[in-house]
Amino acid sequence: MSKFHEEAVELFAETQAGAGNPATVTAAHGMAVLELSYSDDTSSSSHKYVGDDLSRDEETVIEDETGNITCKTFMPVSGVAGTEPPATKWLEACGGATIITAGTSIEITNSAASSELLTMQFRRSSSDIATQKNYQLENAQGVVNLEEEVGKRSMLEFTFNGNPIVPDQQAKLVSDTSTQKSLVAPLLRMNNLTLAELVVIEDGDVKTDVTNICYNKLSAPNVFGFAYDRFLTGCEEGFSKGAVATDVTITILEDDADATYNPHEHKGKIHAFYRKFGNDAGKQNLLTMDKLQLVEITPTTVGKWVGQELKFRNRGTTSILLT
Amino acid sequence: MKYTREKDGSPLVPVVDKKVEQETEKQEAELSKGNTEQQAVDAKKVADAAKATGAK
């Protein structure tokens, strides 16, 4: 029998032409990811036939099965302004539309519709066997978390769900991820963080504008704000998508009560947040969240310094602009 | 989904995926074929009904 090494895994993904029409996956569709996992989720119901008191004749009906792939990857850059990095296709399957302004920028945003479906292949193998066991998901869509900490690389955490096929054996396909590995955003540090702006908006006007909020972490689970419900019909099985508000947590250093920005003064108010890093053209990344409502302030620490964890509800649009 | 625009603020133009276009054409062709088959089924139903009622 073949024995698969736990570290010998590959992930491929390609955009489908439509629902129920799986894409042909090639080496060029490999995803450069970290911490990759695959699991099946089965939904079933149990029915016990009436009978005598010694009967254990309970039938379990497997009603539905979905497959789940989780992985992480670093925030991409465009390399050359206006050039799409490979990661956009995965973000498109998470509700982030790609807007290409030729020669200028790539914007990934939930302000325009994007319901792309992926064919994904999670493959197991080992270095001494020539084949891979292929766990394939079709009609896959997902959510993406954005996790950032100053001093680390900006990280995208994906969770994809799709329709699994029975795993099959395939000739070994070695992913070509060299382009992706060359298009990774620089380390998020003070020397390349060119904008960290928090704006308080009241009655449509800018009330307070802090152009350099001293932040340490940003956590935005499900950053594009979509929730999925499973649906099954006679002609299509998949996931239906709906927009939802999500949480965004920004950790800052606590400042004087009479500082320009005193969070307690603005609890419940609408904020906008802009974060830009990257010094060189083709490596710049601007995050914009235009409607964040501050709902909770929790004491925390940044090193030994007192910090504040600001929890917002993201009620507006989110955009990642690569320039 | 991909869109293009000439410059910032310009209207968005959806990028038509050739694969999607081909798939749509394929589905339309299948639908058309299905229609022909359905017409044949309908014609048979009419003929059977006429036979059953003795109509000529």
Short mmCIF file of C-alpha atoms in Angstrom, two decimals:
data_model
loop_
_atom_site.label_atom_id
_atom_site.label_comp_id
_atom_site.label_asym_id
_atom_site.label_seq_id
_atom_site.Cartn_x
_atom_site.Cartn_y
_atom_site.Cartn_z
CA MET A 1 0.00 0.00 0.00
CA SER A 2 1.00 3.61 -0.47
CA LYS A 3 1.80 5.58 2.62
CA PHE A 4 1.34 9.33 2.46
CA HIS A 5 3.66 11.71 4.23
CA GLU A 6 1.79 14.27 6.31
CA GLU A 7 3.86 17.07 4.77
CA ALA A 8 3.49 15.93 1.15
CA VAL A 9 0.38 17.85 0.22
CA GLU A 10 -0.39 20.07 -2.73
CA LEU A 11 -3.29 22.40 -3.38
CA PHE A 12 -4.61 23.46 -6.76
CA ALA A 13 -7.51 25.72 -7.61
CA GLU A 14 -8.99 27.02 -10.83
CA THR A 15 -12.04 29.13 -11.55
CA GLN A 16 -14.95 27.21 -13.05
CA ALA A 17 -16.84 28.35 -16.14
CA GLY A 18 -20.07 27.80 -14.20
CA ALA A 19 -21.80 25.68 -11.56
CA GLY A 20 -21.46 21.95 -12.13
CA ASN A 21 -18.75 22.47 -14.70
CA PRO A 22 -15.46 21.55 -13.02
CA ALA A 23 -12.31 23.18 -14.36
CA THR A 24 -9.29 21.27 -15.62
CA VAL A 25 -6.53 21.70 -13.07
CA THR A 26 -2.90 21.99 -14.15
CA ALA A 27 0.43 22.60 -12.40
CA ALA A 28 0.03 26.33 -13.05
CA HIS A 29 -3.03 26.34 -10.77
CA GLY A 30 -1.03 25.41 -7.68
CA MET A 31 -1.53 27.55 -4.59
CA ALA A 32 1.43 28.57 -2.46
CA VAL A 33 -0.14 28.07 0.95
CA LEU A 34 0.75 27.39 4.57
CA GLU A 35 -1.05 25.18 7.11
CA LEU A 36 -3.21 23.28 4.65
CA SER A 37 -5.97 20.93 5.80
CA TYR A 38 -8.88 19.01 4.29
CA SER A 39 -11.96 17.55 5.94
CA ASP A 40 -15.34 16.11 5.01
CA ASP A 41 -18.53 17.27 6.67
CA THR A 42 -21.38 14.80 6.55
CA SER A 43 -24.96 15.53 7.44
CA SER A 44 -27.16 12.57 8.22
CA SER A 45 -30.30 11.52 10.02
CA SER A 46 -31.06 8.31 11.91
CA HIS A 47 -34.29 6.34 11.75
CA LYS A 48 -35.18 3.37 13.93
CA TYR A 49 -37.66 0.84 12.67
CA VAL A 50 -40.30 -0.15 15.18
CA GLY A 51 -39.79 -3.68 16.39
CA ASP A 52 -39.08 -5.68 19.48
CA ASP A 53 -37.24 -4.41 22.52
CA LEU A 54 -33.92 -5.99 21.47
CA SER A 55 -33.88 -4.33 18.07
CA ARG A 56 -30.93 -2.12 17.24
CA ASP A 57 -32.03 -1.70 13.67
CA GLU A 58 -31.39 1.99 13.33
CA GLU A 59 -30.57 3.18 9.84
CA THR A 60 -28.37 6.23 9.35
CA VAL A 61 -29.09 8.05 6.10
CA ILE A 62 -26.18 10.05 4.71
CA GLU A 63 -28.06 13.01 3.30
CA ASP A 64 -25.36 15.39 2.24
CA GLU A 65 -21.61 15.69 2.18
CA THR A 66 -19.46 18.77 1.77
CA GLY A 67 -15.71 19.15 1.70
CA ASN A 68 -13.74 21.77 3.56
CA ILE A 69 -10.27 23.14 2.79
CA THR A 70 -8.50 25.60 5.06
CA CYS A 71 -5.19 27.25 4.27
CA LYS A 72 -3.23 30.42 4.82
CA THR A 73 -1.19 32.53 2.49
CA PHE A 74 0.58 35.86 2.63
CA MET A 75 -1.04 39.02 1.32
CA PRO A 76 -0.02 39.36 -2.35
CA VAL A 77 1.32 42.34 -4.25
CA SER A 78 0.85 43.04 -7.94
CA GLY A 79 4.58 43.29 -8.77
CA VAL A 80 3.87 45.62 -11.67
CA ALA A 81 1.08 48.14 -11.03
CA GLY A 82 -2.13 47.03 -12.72
CA THR A 83 -1.02 43.40 -13.01
CA GLU A 84 -3.15 40.76 -11.35
CA PRO A 85 -1.42 38.37 -8.91
CA PRO A 86 -2.62 34.73 -9.02
CA ALA A 87 -4.28 35.06 -5.60
CA THR A 88 -7.12 37.20 -6.98
CA LYS A 89 -8.98 34.13 -8.24
CA TRP A 90 -9.18 32.71 -4.71
CA LEU A 91 -10.36 36.05 -3.36
CA GLU A 92 -13.00 36.20 -6.13
CA ALA A 93 -14.42 32.92 -4.79
CA CYS A 94 -14.67 34.63 -1.37
CA GLY A 95 -16.79 37.53 -2.65
CA GLY A 96 -13.95 39.91 -3.51
CA ALA A 97 -14.35 41.23 -7.06
CA THR A 98 -11.20 42.17 -8.96
CA ILE A 99 -11.20 45.61 -10.57
CA ILE A 100 -8.34 46.08 -13.02
CA THR A 101 -7.30 49.64 -13.88
CA ALA A 102 -4.74 48.96 -16.60
CA GLY A 103 -1.25 50.10 -15.69
CA THR A 104 -2.49 51.62 -12.44
CA SER A 105 -4.02 49.29 -9.87
CA ILE A 106 -5.71 46.04 -8.93
CA GLU A 107 -8.53 46.45 -6.45
CA ILE A 108 -10.17 43.54 -4.65
CA THR A 109 -13.46 44.71 -3.21
CA ASN A 110 -16.84 43.53 -1.99
CA SER A 111 -18.51 46.63 -3.46
CA ALA A 112 -19.00 44.77 -6.77
CA ALA A 113 -20.49 41.31 -7.25
CA SER A 114 -18.24 38.28 -7.35
CA SER A 115 -19.61 34.75 -7.11
CA GLU A 116 -16.88 32.76 -8.77
CA LEU A 117 -16.70 29.02 -8.14
CA LEU A 118 -13.49 27.04 -7.86
CA THR A 119 -12.51 23.50 -8.64
CA MET A 120 -10.00 22.66 -5.91
CA GLN A 121 -7.75 19.68 -5.56
CA PHE A 122 -6.12 18.72 -2.28
CA ARG A 123 -3.55 16.02 -3.07
CA ARG A 124 -1.70 13.65 -0.76
CA SER A 125 1.45 11.76 -1.65
CA SER A 126 5.03 11.11 -0.56
CA SER A 127 8.38 11.54 -2.26
CA ASP A 128 8.74 7.81 -3.05
CA ILE A 129 5.46 7.29 -4.88
CA ALA A 130 4.57 8.57 -8.33
CA THR A 131 0.90 9.22 -7.76
CA GLN A 132 -1.26 11.48 -5.63
CA LYS A 133 -4.55 10.82 -3.93
CA ASN A 134 -6.85 13.59 -5.09
CA TYR A 135 -9.55 15.04 -2.86
CA GLN A 136 -11.49 17.28 -5.20
CA LEU A 137 -13.99 19.99 -4.36
CA GLU A 138 -16.27 21.40 -7.01
CA ASN A 139 -18.44 24.54 -6.91
CA ALA A 140 -16.20 25.69 -4.05
CA GLN A 141 -16.66 29.09 -2.42
CA GLY A 142 -15.28 30.46 0.78
CA VAL A 143 -14.49 33.15 3.26
CA VAL A 144 -11.19 34.84 3.94
CA ASN A 145 -9.88 36.29 7.19
CA LEU A 146 -7.38 39.13 7.21
CA GLU A 147 -4.91 38.96 10.10
CA GLU A 148 -2.24 41.61 10.52
CA GLU A 149 0.31 42.45 13.18
CA VAL A 150 2.99 45.08 12.85
CA GLY A 151 6.28 43.18 12.68
CA LYS A 152 4.78 40.24 10.76
CA ARG A 153 3.59 39.61 7.23
CA SER A 154 -0.02 40.36 6.45
CA MET A 155 -1.87 37.04 6.31
CA LEU A 156 -4.96 35.79 4.47
CA GLU A 157 -6.68 32.76 6.02
CA PHE A 158 -9.04 30.90 3.69
CA THR A 159 -11.85 28.45 4.39
CA PHE A 160 -13.40 26.91 1.28
CA ASN A 161 -16.43 24.65 1.08
CA GLY A 162 -17.51 22.68 -1.95
CA ASN A 163 -19.00 19.48 -3.31
CA PRO A 164 -16.54 16.60 -2.82
CA ILE A 165 -16.05 13.79 -5.29
CA VAL A 166 -14.92 10.33 -4.19
CA PRO A 167 -11.10 10.67 -3.95
CA ASP A 168 -9.31 9.32 -7.01
CA GLN A 169 -5.72 8.46 -7.85
CA GLN A 170 -3.88 10.85 -10.16
CA ALA A 171 -0.43 11.11 -11.69
CA LYS A 172 1.73 13.38 -9.58
CA LEU A 173 1.24 17.04 -10.37
CA VAL A 174 3.86 19.37 -8.95
CA SER A 175 2.51 22.85 -8.48
CA ASP A 176 4.27 25.81 -10.02
CA THR A 177 3.99 28.51 -7.39
CA SER A 178 7.12 30.48 -8.16
CA THR A 179 5.14 33.56 -9.31
CA GLN A 180 3.10 33.61 -6.11
CA LYS A 181 6.15 33.26 -3.93
CA SER A 182 7.72 36.23 -5.69
CA LEU A 183 4.60 38.36 -5.23
CA VAL A 184 4.40 38.43 -1.44
CA ALA A 185 3.74 41.67 0.40
CA PRO A 186 6.68 43.06 2.38
CA LEU A 187 6.89 42.76 6.13
CA LEU A 188 4.49 45.17 7.81
CA ARG A 189 6.77 47.53 9.70
CA MET A 190 6.91 51.15 10.76
CA ASN A 191 9.37 51.97 7.95
CA ASN A 192 6.93 50.96 5.22
CA LEU A 193 3.62 51.69 6.93
CA THR A 194 2.78 54.89 5.09
CA LEU A 195 -0.80 55.31 6.34
CA ALA A 196 -2.80 54.14 9.36
CA GLU A 197 -5.70 56.55 9.44
CA LEU A 198 -8.82 56.37 11.56
CA VAL A 199 -11.56 58.84 10.72
CA VAL A 200 -14.67 59.45 12.82
CA ILE A 201 -17.65 60.39 10.70
CA GLU A 202 -20.67 62.11 12.21
CA ASP A 203 -23.68 63.37 10.25
CA GLY A 204 -21.75 62.72 7.04
CA ASP A 205 -18.86 64.97 8.06
CA VAL A 206 -15.36 64.14 9.29
CA LYS A 207 -15.45 64.72 13.05
CA THR A 208 -11.98 63.50 13.97
CA ASP A 209 -9.18 62.42 11.69
CA VAL A 210 -6.15 60.61 13.12
CA THR A 211 -3.69 60.16 10.30
CA ASN A 212 -1.28 57.96 12.24
CA ILE A 213 -3.18 55.79 14.66
CA CYS A 214 -0.58 53.86 16.64
CA TYR A 215 -1.91 50.39 15.98
CA ASN A 216 -0.36 47.02 16.57
CA LYS A 217 -2.88 44.45 15.29
CA LEU A 218 -5.81 44.22 12.94
CA SER A 219 -8.06 41.20 12.89
CA ALA A 220 -10.86 40.97 10.34
CA PRO A 221 -12.49 37.53 10.20
CA ASN A 222 -14.56 37.08 7.03
CA VAL A 223 -13.21 40.38 5.74
CA PHE A 224 -15.50 40.50 2.68
CA GLY A 225 -18.58 39.81 4.82
CA PHE A 226 -20.43 36.90 3.23
CA ALA A 227 -22.25 33.96 4.83
CA TYR A 228 -23.15 30.80 2.94
CA ASP A 229 -26.14 28.47 3.20
CA ARG A 230 -26.08 25.01 1.72
CA PHE A 231 -28.75 24.35 -0.91
CA LEU A 232 -29.70 21.23 -2.81
CA THR A 233 -31.93 21.13 -5.87
CA GLY A 234 -32.57 18.65 -8.63
CA CYS A 235 -30.27 20.53 -10.98
CA GLU A 236 -27.64 22.10 -8.75
CA GLU A 237 -26.06 21.59 -5.36
CA GLY A 238 -23.93 24.27 -3.79
CA PHE A 239 -23.89 27.25 -1.50
CA SER A 240 -25.99 30.40 -1.63
CA LYS A 241 -24.38 33.59 -0.45
CA GLY A 242 -25.62 36.58 1.51
CA ALA A 243 -23.85 39.74 2.70
CA VAL A 244 -23.41 40.06 6.46
CA ALA A 245 -21.79 42.57 8.82
CA THR A 246 -18.62 41.23 10.44
CA ASP A 247 -16.27 42.14 13.28
CA VAL A 248 -13.03 44.05 12.87
CA THR A 249 -10.68 44.42 15.84
CA ILE A 250 -7.91 47.00 15.86
CA THR A 251 -5.48 47.10 18.77
CA ILE A 252 -3.99 50.51 19.57
CA LEU A 253 -1.90 52.04 22.33
CA GLU A 254 -4.03 53.80 24.96
CA ASP A 255 -3.48 57.56 24.89
CA ASP A 256 -4.40 60.55 27.11
CA ALA A 257 -8.08 61.32 27.58
CA ASP A 258 -7.55 64.65 25.83
CA ALA A 259 -5.64 63.14 22.90
CA THR A 260 -6.90 63.72 19.35
CA TYR A 261 -8.65 60.36 19.43
CA ASN A 262 -10.28 59.15 22.61
CA PRO A 263 -12.18 55.98 21.67
CA HIS A 264 -14.68 56.22 24.55
CA GLU A 265 -15.78 59.58 23.16
CA HIS A 266 -16.70 57.89 19.87
CA LYS A 267 -18.34 54.66 21.00
CA GLY A 268 -21.21 53.79 18.67
CA LYS A 269 -19.99 56.19 16.00
CA ILE A 270 -19.07 55.38 12.42
CA HIS A 271 -15.37 55.25 11.59
CA ALA A 272 -13.41 54.73 8.40
CA PHE A 273 -10.04 53.00 8.48
CA TYR A 274 -7.24 53.27 5.91
CA ARG A 275 -4.01 51.30 6.11
CA LYS A 276 -1.31 51.51 3.48
CA PHE A 277 2.08 49.84 3.45
CA GLY A 278 4.84 49.18 0.93
CA ASN A 279 7.31 51.77 -0.24
CA ASP A 280 7.85 50.75 -3.86
CA ALA A 281 5.48 50.78 -6.83
CA GLY A 282 4.03 47.33 -7.42
CA LYS A 283 4.43 46.48 -3.72
CA GLN A 284 1.94 48.86 -2.18
CA ASN A 285 -1.22 47.75 -0.44
CA LEU A 286 -4.04 50.03 0.68
CA LEU A 287 -6.78 48.58 2.88
CA THR A 288 -9.97 50.66 3.12
CA MET A 289 -12.94 49.96 5.36
CA ASP A 290 -15.40 52.79 4.92
CA LYS A 291 -18.07 52.13 7.54
CA LEU A 292 -16.95 50.67 10.85
CA GLN A 293 -19.13 51.18 13.90
CA LEU A 294 -17.19 51.17 17.17
CA VAL A 295 -19.09 48.87 19.53
CA GLU A 296 -16.68 47.68 22.22
CA ILE A 297 -13.44 48.81 23.86
CA THR A 298 -11.45 46.18 25.76
CA PRO A 299 -8.26 46.84 27.74
CA THR A 300 -5.23 44.92 26.51
CA THR A 301 -1.46 45.31 26.32
CA VAL A 302 1.08 45.96 23.58
CA GLY A 303 4.31 44.68 25.10
CA LYS A 304 4.25 46.25 28.57
CA TRP A 305 2.28 49.24 27.36
CA VAL A 306 -1.42 49.56 27.99
CA GLY A 307 -3.46 49.11 24.88
CA GLN A 308 -7.07 49.16 23.79
CA GLU A 309 -8.77 46.62 21.61
CA LEU A 310 -11.31 48.46 19.51
CA LYS A 311 -14.05 46.21 18.20
CA PHE A 312 -15.96 47.51 15.21
CA ARG A 313 -18.84 46.14 13.20
CA ASN A 314 -17.95 46.34 9.52
CA ARG A 315 -21.20 47.60 7.98
CA GLY A 316 -19.78 49.00 4.75
CA THR A 317 -17.44 47.97 1.99
CA THR A 318 -13.91 46.65 2.20
CA SER A 319 -11.28 47.20 -0.43
CA ILE A 320 -7.70 46.01 -0.88
CA LEU A 321 -5.93 48.15 -3.47
CA LEU A 322 -2.66 46.92 -4.95
CA THR A 323 -0.58 49.62 -6.63
CA MET B 1 -15.66 38.16 -11.08
CA LYS B 2 -13.33 40.55 -12.82
CA TYR B 3 -14.03 44.06 -14.00
CA THR B 4 -11.94 46.61 -15.82
CA ARG B 5 -12.10 50.37 -15.85
CA GLU B 6 -10.19 52.98 -17.80
CA LYS B 7 -9.24 55.05 -14.78
CA ASP B 8 -10.35 55.62 -11.19
CA GLY B 9 -14.00 56.63 -11.11
CA SER B 10 -14.74 55.24 -14.59
CA PRO B 11 -17.63 52.76 -14.90
CA LEU B 12 -16.83 49.11 -14.36
CA VAL B 13 -16.92 46.81 -17.37
CA PRO B 14 -17.28 43.09 -16.56
CA VAL B 15 -14.56 40.93 -18.08
CA VAL B 16 -16.29 38.25 -20.12
CA ASP B 17 -14.66 34.93 -19.48
CA LYS B 18 -14.21 33.00 -22.74
CA LYS B 19 -14.72 29.73 -20.88
CA VAL B 20 -18.06 31.00 -19.53
CA GLU B 21 -19.08 32.14 -23.03
CA GLN B 22 -18.26 28.73 -24.46
CA GLU B 23 -20.19 27.03 -21.67
CA THR B 24 -23.22 29.27 -22.29
CA GLU B 25 -23.13 28.42 -26.01
CA LYS B 26 -22.86 24.72 -25.15
CA GLN B 27 -25.83 24.95 -22.76
CA GLU B 28 -27.87 26.84 -25.36
CA ALA B 29 -27.08 24.17 -27.96
CA GLU B 30 -28.13 21.44 -25.51
CA LEU B 31 -31.31 23.37 -24.72
CA SER B 32 -32.08 23.67 -28.41
CA LYS B 33 -31.48 19.93 -28.84
CA GLY B 34 -33.71 19.32 -25.83
CA ASN B 35 -36.44 21.42 -27.43
CA THR B 36 -36.33 19.32 -30.60
CA GLU B 37 -36.59 16.16 -28.53
CA GLN B 38 -39.48 17.65 -26.55
CA GLN B 39 -41.27 18.56 -29.78
CA ALA B 40 -40.96 14.94 -30.91
CA VAL B 41 -42.36 13.76 -27.56
CA ASP B 42 -45.24 16.25 -27.83
CA ALA B 43 -46.01 15.14 -31.40
CA LYS B 44 -46.12 11.52 -30.25
CA LYS B 45 -48.45 12.44 -27.39
CA VAL B 46 -50.82 14.16 -29.85
CA ALA B 47 -50.70 11.18 -32.22
CA ASP B 48 -51.34 8.73 -29.33
CA ALA B 49 -54.25 10.84 -28.08
CA ALA B 50 -55.72 10.98 -31.60
CA LYS B 51 -55.37 7.22 -31.90
CA ALA B 52 -57.02 6.65 -28.52
CA THR B 53 -60.00 8.83 -29.40
CA GLY B 54 -60.32 7.36 -32.90
CA ALA B 55 -59.67 10.71 -34.58
CA LYS B 56 -57.95 10.71 -37.98
#
